Short mmCIF file of C-alpha atoms and ligand atoms in Angstrom, two decimals:
data_model
loop_
_atom_site.label_atom_id
_atom_site.label_comp_id
_atom_site.label_asym_id
_atom_site.label_seq_id
_atom_site.Cartn_x
_atom_site.Cartn_y
_atom_site.Cartn_z
CA MET E 1 117.44 114.19 105.38
CA GLU E 2 118.98 117.21 107.05
CA ILE E 3 116.73 120.07 108.16
CA GLU E 4 118.32 123.20 109.63
CA VAL E 5 115.89 125.49 111.44
CA LEU E 6 117.10 129.00 110.64
CA GLY E 7 113.98 130.67 111.99
CA ALA E 8 111.19 129.16 114.06
CA TYR E 9 108.98 132.12 114.97
CA GLY E 10 105.93 133.86 113.57
CA GLY E 11 107.19 137.24 114.73
CA GLU E 12 110.52 139.05 114.83
CA THR E 13 112.64 140.35 117.70
CA PRO E 14 116.45 140.40 118.14
CA GLU E 15 116.16 136.83 119.55
CA CYS E 16 113.36 135.44 117.38
CA ARG E 17 113.83 134.87 113.67
CA LEU E 18 111.04 134.43 111.11
CA THR E 19 110.17 131.12 109.47
CA CYS E 20 112.87 129.56 107.29
CA LEU E 21 114.21 126.00 107.00
CA LEU E 22 117.26 124.88 105.07
CA VAL E 23 117.11 121.41 103.53
CA GLY E 24 120.50 119.82 102.89
CA GLY E 25 122.13 123.24 102.82
CA THR E 26 120.81 124.05 99.33
CA VAL E 27 117.02 124.44 99.44
CA ALA E 28 115.21 126.96 101.61
CA ILE E 29 111.62 126.42 102.68
CA ASP E 30 110.19 129.88 103.17
CA ALA E 31 112.49 132.86 103.44
CA GLY E 32 111.49 134.78 106.54
CA CYS E 33 115.05 134.97 107.86
CA LEU E 34 117.05 133.66 104.92
CA CYS E 35 119.48 136.57 105.33
CA ARG E 36 119.39 137.11 109.09
CA GLY E 37 119.81 133.39 109.74
CA LEU E 38 122.55 132.52 107.26
CA GLU E 39 126.03 133.86 106.45
CA ILE E 40 126.42 135.22 102.92
CA GLU E 41 128.85 132.47 101.92
CA ARG E 42 126.18 129.90 102.78
CA GLN E 43 123.47 131.95 101.04
CA LEU E 44 125.44 131.39 97.83
CA ASP E 45 124.79 127.64 98.17
CA VAL E 46 121.00 128.12 98.12
CA GLU E 47 119.77 126.96 94.73
CA ALA E 48 116.02 126.97 95.25
CA ILE E 49 113.40 128.40 97.59
CA VAL E 50 110.02 126.78 98.16
CA LEU E 51 107.36 129.17 99.44
CA THR E 52 104.39 127.91 101.42
CA HIS E 53 102.48 131.16 100.96
CA SER E 54 102.93 134.87 100.30
CA HIS E 55 102.83 136.39 103.80
CA ALA E 56 105.70 138.73 104.70
CA ASP E 57 106.91 136.62 107.63
CA HIS E 58 107.69 133.89 105.06
CA THR E 59 109.01 136.04 102.21
CA ASN E 60 110.80 138.81 104.11
CA GLY E 61 114.32 137.63 103.25
CA LEU E 62 113.81 137.29 99.50
CA PRO E 63 114.70 140.84 98.36
CA PHE E 64 117.89 141.02 100.42
CA PHE E 65 118.91 137.44 99.59
CA LEU E 66 118.79 138.27 95.88
CA ASP E 67 120.79 141.40 96.53
CA ASN E 68 123.42 139.33 98.33
CA VAL E 69 123.81 136.63 95.69
CA PHE E 70 123.32 138.78 92.58
CA GLY E 71 126.39 138.58 90.36
CA ARG E 72 128.08 136.17 92.74
CA ARG E 73 126.58 132.86 91.74
CA LYS E 74 126.41 130.88 88.52
CA GLY E 75 122.85 130.23 87.36
CA GLY E 76 119.60 131.51 88.71
CA VAL E 77 117.69 130.78 91.88
CA GLY E 78 114.34 129.05 91.40
CA ILE E 79 111.43 130.09 93.55
CA ARG E 80 108.62 127.55 93.75
CA GLY E 81 105.17 128.25 95.02
CA SER E 82 101.52 128.01 94.07
CA GLU E 83 100.28 130.28 91.26
CA ALA E 84 98.62 132.46 93.90
CA THR E 85 101.80 132.79 95.96
CA LEU E 86 104.00 133.60 92.98
CA TYR E 87 101.48 136.11 91.66
CA ALA E 88 101.49 137.92 95.02
CA VAL E 89 105.30 137.93 95.27
CA ARG E 90 105.66 139.27 91.72
CA LYS E 91 102.99 141.90 92.22
CA HIS E 92 103.86 143.12 95.70
CA VAL E 93 107.61 142.53 96.07
CA PHE E 94 109.48 142.28 92.74
CA ASN E 95 107.41 144.96 91.06
CA SER E 96 110.18 147.50 90.36
CA SER E 97 108.61 149.71 93.00
CA THR E 98 109.03 147.80 96.26
CA TRP E 99 112.15 146.07 94.88
CA PRO E 100 113.72 145.49 91.45
CA ASP E 101 112.22 142.84 89.16
CA PHE E 102 114.97 140.24 89.44
CA THR E 103 113.26 138.06 86.81
CA ARG E 104 114.65 140.59 84.29
CA LEU E 105 118.08 141.11 85.86
CA PRO E 106 120.82 141.07 84.72
CA ASN E 107 118.68 140.39 81.63
CA HIS E 108 115.46 138.54 80.84
CA LEU E 109 117.28 135.67 79.09
CA GLU E 110 119.43 134.63 82.04
CA PRO E 111 117.78 136.14 85.11
CA VAL E 112 118.98 135.53 88.64
CA LEU E 113 115.39 134.75 89.72
CA GLU E 114 113.03 132.29 88.10
CA PHE E 115 109.51 131.43 89.25
CA GLU E 116 108.09 127.92 88.93
CA ALA E 117 104.53 127.17 89.97
CA PHE E 118 103.46 123.96 91.66
CA ASP E 119 99.99 122.38 91.87
CA ASP E 120 98.21 120.69 94.77
CA GLU E 121 99.78 117.30 95.50
CA GLU E 122 101.92 117.29 92.34
CA SER E 123 105.40 116.27 93.45
CA PHE E 124 108.66 117.81 92.30
CA VAL E 125 112.27 116.93 93.04
CA LEU E 126 115.05 119.23 94.28
CA GLY E 127 118.39 117.53 94.97
CA ASP E 128 117.62 114.15 96.51
CA VAL E 129 114.34 115.24 98.14
CA THR E 130 110.85 114.89 96.66
CA TYR E 131 108.43 117.64 97.69
CA THR E 132 104.66 117.23 97.60
CA PRO E 133 102.56 120.35 98.31
CA ILE E 134 99.51 119.71 100.50
CA ARG E 135 96.85 122.40 100.71
CA VAL E 136 96.19 123.60 104.29
CA ASN E 137 93.76 126.07 105.84
CA HIS E 138 95.08 129.64 106.21
CA VAL E 139 93.77 133.08 105.23
CA VAL E 140 95.59 133.05 101.87
CA PRO E 141 96.31 130.00 99.65
CA THR E 142 98.90 128.01 101.62
CA HIS E 143 100.58 124.62 101.27
CA GLY E 144 102.27 122.28 103.67
CA LEU E 145 105.01 120.12 102.19
CA LEU E 146 105.67 116.39 102.42
CA LEU E 147 109.43 115.87 102.05
CA GLU E 148 110.60 112.37 101.12
CA SER E 149 114.15 111.12 100.70
CA GLY E 150 115.30 107.49 100.76
CA ASN E 151 113.17 105.76 103.36
CA SER E 152 112.40 108.88 105.34
CA ALA E 153 109.56 111.40 105.21
CA PHE E 154 109.00 114.69 107.03
CA LEU E 155 105.72 116.61 106.90
CA TRP E 156 106.04 120.36 107.25
CA SER E 157 103.20 122.83 107.68
CA SER E 158 104.06 126.49 107.97
CA ASP E 159 100.83 128.36 108.80
CA THR E 160 97.49 126.67 109.22
CA GLY E 161 94.34 126.62 111.26
CA PRO E 162 92.41 123.39 111.81
CA THR E 163 92.92 121.20 108.74
CA GLU E 164 92.15 117.72 107.44
CA ARG E 165 94.14 116.69 104.37
CA LEU E 166 97.52 117.22 106.06
CA TRP E 167 96.65 114.64 108.72
CA GLU E 168 95.31 112.20 106.13
CA VAL E 169 98.65 112.42 104.34
CA ALA E 170 100.51 112.00 107.64
CA SER E 171 98.55 108.90 108.52
CA ARG E 172 99.04 107.21 105.14
CA THR E 173 102.80 108.01 104.81
CA GLU E 174 104.60 104.83 105.88
CA ASN E 175 108.05 106.25 106.55
CA LEU E 176 106.94 109.38 108.34
CA LYS E 177 109.61 110.45 110.85
CA ALA E 178 108.21 113.77 112.08
CA VAL E 179 105.62 116.49 111.60
CA ALA E 180 106.02 120.23 112.15
CA ILE E 181 102.98 122.41 112.83
CA ASP E 182 102.10 126.03 113.58
CA VAL E 183 101.07 127.04 117.10
CA SER E 184 101.07 130.84 116.99
CA PHE E 185 98.97 132.06 119.90
CA HIS E 186 98.18 131.08 123.49
CA ASN E 187 94.68 129.91 124.36
CA GLN E 188 93.42 133.29 125.51
CA LEU E 189 93.83 134.50 121.91
CA GLN E 190 91.78 131.64 120.44
CA GLN E 191 89.54 134.02 118.51
CA VAL E 192 92.54 135.80 116.99
CA ALA E 193 93.99 132.42 116.02
CA ASP E 194 90.70 131.30 114.46
CA ASP E 195 90.32 134.56 112.54
CA SER E 196 93.90 134.52 111.24
CA GLY E 197 94.17 130.82 110.37
CA HIS E 198 96.52 129.63 113.10
CA LEU E 199 96.47 127.15 116.00
CA THR E 200 96.60 127.50 119.77
CA PRO E 201 97.53 124.69 122.19
CA ALA E 202 93.79 124.04 122.61
CA SER E 203 93.22 123.66 118.88
CA LEU E 204 96.44 121.63 118.59
CA ARG E 205 94.87 119.07 120.94
CA THR E 206 92.02 118.58 118.44
CA GLU E 207 94.48 118.35 115.53
CA LEU E 208 96.64 115.76 117.32
CA ALA E 209 93.62 113.48 117.62
CA LYS E 210 93.65 113.27 113.79
CA LEU E 211 97.23 111.94 113.72
CA THR E 212 97.20 108.17 113.98
CA LYS E 213 100.98 107.82 114.24
CA ASP E 214 103.38 107.96 117.16
CA VAL E 215 105.91 110.37 115.65
CA PRO E 216 107.41 113.61 116.99
CA VAL E 217 105.28 116.69 116.35
CA TYR E 218 107.40 119.85 116.34
CA ILE E 219 105.77 123.16 117.17
CA HIS E 220 106.97 126.35 115.53
CA HIS E 221 105.73 129.82 114.41
CA MET E 222 105.06 131.05 117.96
CA LYS E 223 104.39 134.76 118.24
CA PRO E 224 107.12 136.00 120.60
CA GLN E 225 104.64 137.62 122.99
CA SER E 226 102.76 134.29 123.31
CA GLU E 227 105.79 132.02 123.68
CA ALA E 228 105.92 131.61 127.47
CA MET E 229 102.20 130.87 127.73
CA ILE E 230 102.25 128.50 124.73
CA ARG E 231 105.06 126.49 126.34
CA GLU E 232 103.03 126.16 129.57
CA GLU E 233 99.81 125.25 127.79
CA VAL E 234 101.52 122.73 125.50
CA ALA E 235 103.16 121.04 128.49
CA ALA E 236 99.70 120.70 130.03
CA LEU E 237 98.51 118.73 126.97
CA ASN E 238 100.65 115.83 128.23
CA ASP E 239 101.17 114.45 124.72
CA ALA E 240 104.59 112.80 124.55
CA ARG E 241 104.79 113.36 120.77
CA VAL E 242 104.86 117.14 121.09
CA ARG E 243 108.08 119.16 121.26
CA PHE E 244 109.39 122.51 120.00
CA PHE E 245 111.52 123.26 116.96
CA GLU E 246 114.60 125.04 118.30
CA GLN E 247 115.98 127.87 116.22
CA GLY E 248 119.52 127.20 114.99
CA GLN E 249 119.26 123.41 115.43
CA VAL E 250 119.95 120.83 112.72
CA TYR E 251 117.60 117.84 112.63
CA GLN E 252 118.17 114.54 110.83
CA PHE E 253 115.01 112.77 109.72
ZN1 ZN L 301 103.41 133.02 109.18
ZN1 ZN L 302 100.63 133.30 107.04
#
């Protein structure tokens, strides 16, 4: 399956774009930089967006994306997320105050935006990829996603602190090709990472011990001010599986 990394950071600068992946050109996972990372003509090809959680660095592009595609595409765009995530997005973004309620535009019968809730570990299919949400450990309800297509699987986790179920799923998935995991802060900010539900290189070391497979583990969601130190500290782990997701790259798993 084809994964394009539009944004690989947990903070925003002119060089660093917020979390957003594009699967096969038509499904976005998170929407941090869905507009900043993608030309409008390609935004029109996005048919569905899967949200891992409600935080702004993962939902930031939604209002402007809908603005860009409104009236220009046939059919609506489906946004999938947990009940908690969709509730937060409805209440705090598309509330007619922060931004228009696109679930009622151009009318409530054929809206441009439709919400569909998913449950823990209940799979759904978009295009030729099956998505299974796996609950992880963050400060708001958050899911990683197991993506499976043909004989290939990719396990994506957006934001999480130390977690268990994700690694159980990784270890039991036969065709697992790669994992992607949050490392947001350098080791000196361990307490901040613990309090905010993220990993450091030191806590990544503990997490990697739970992965029984020899597959690439891609790091993403670095805070820009921690990036240089994270790269040094990750190199010092000396784990050949670990590498960094590079913004703008297309990966085939
Ligand atoms: Zn985040
Ligand atoms: Zn978050």
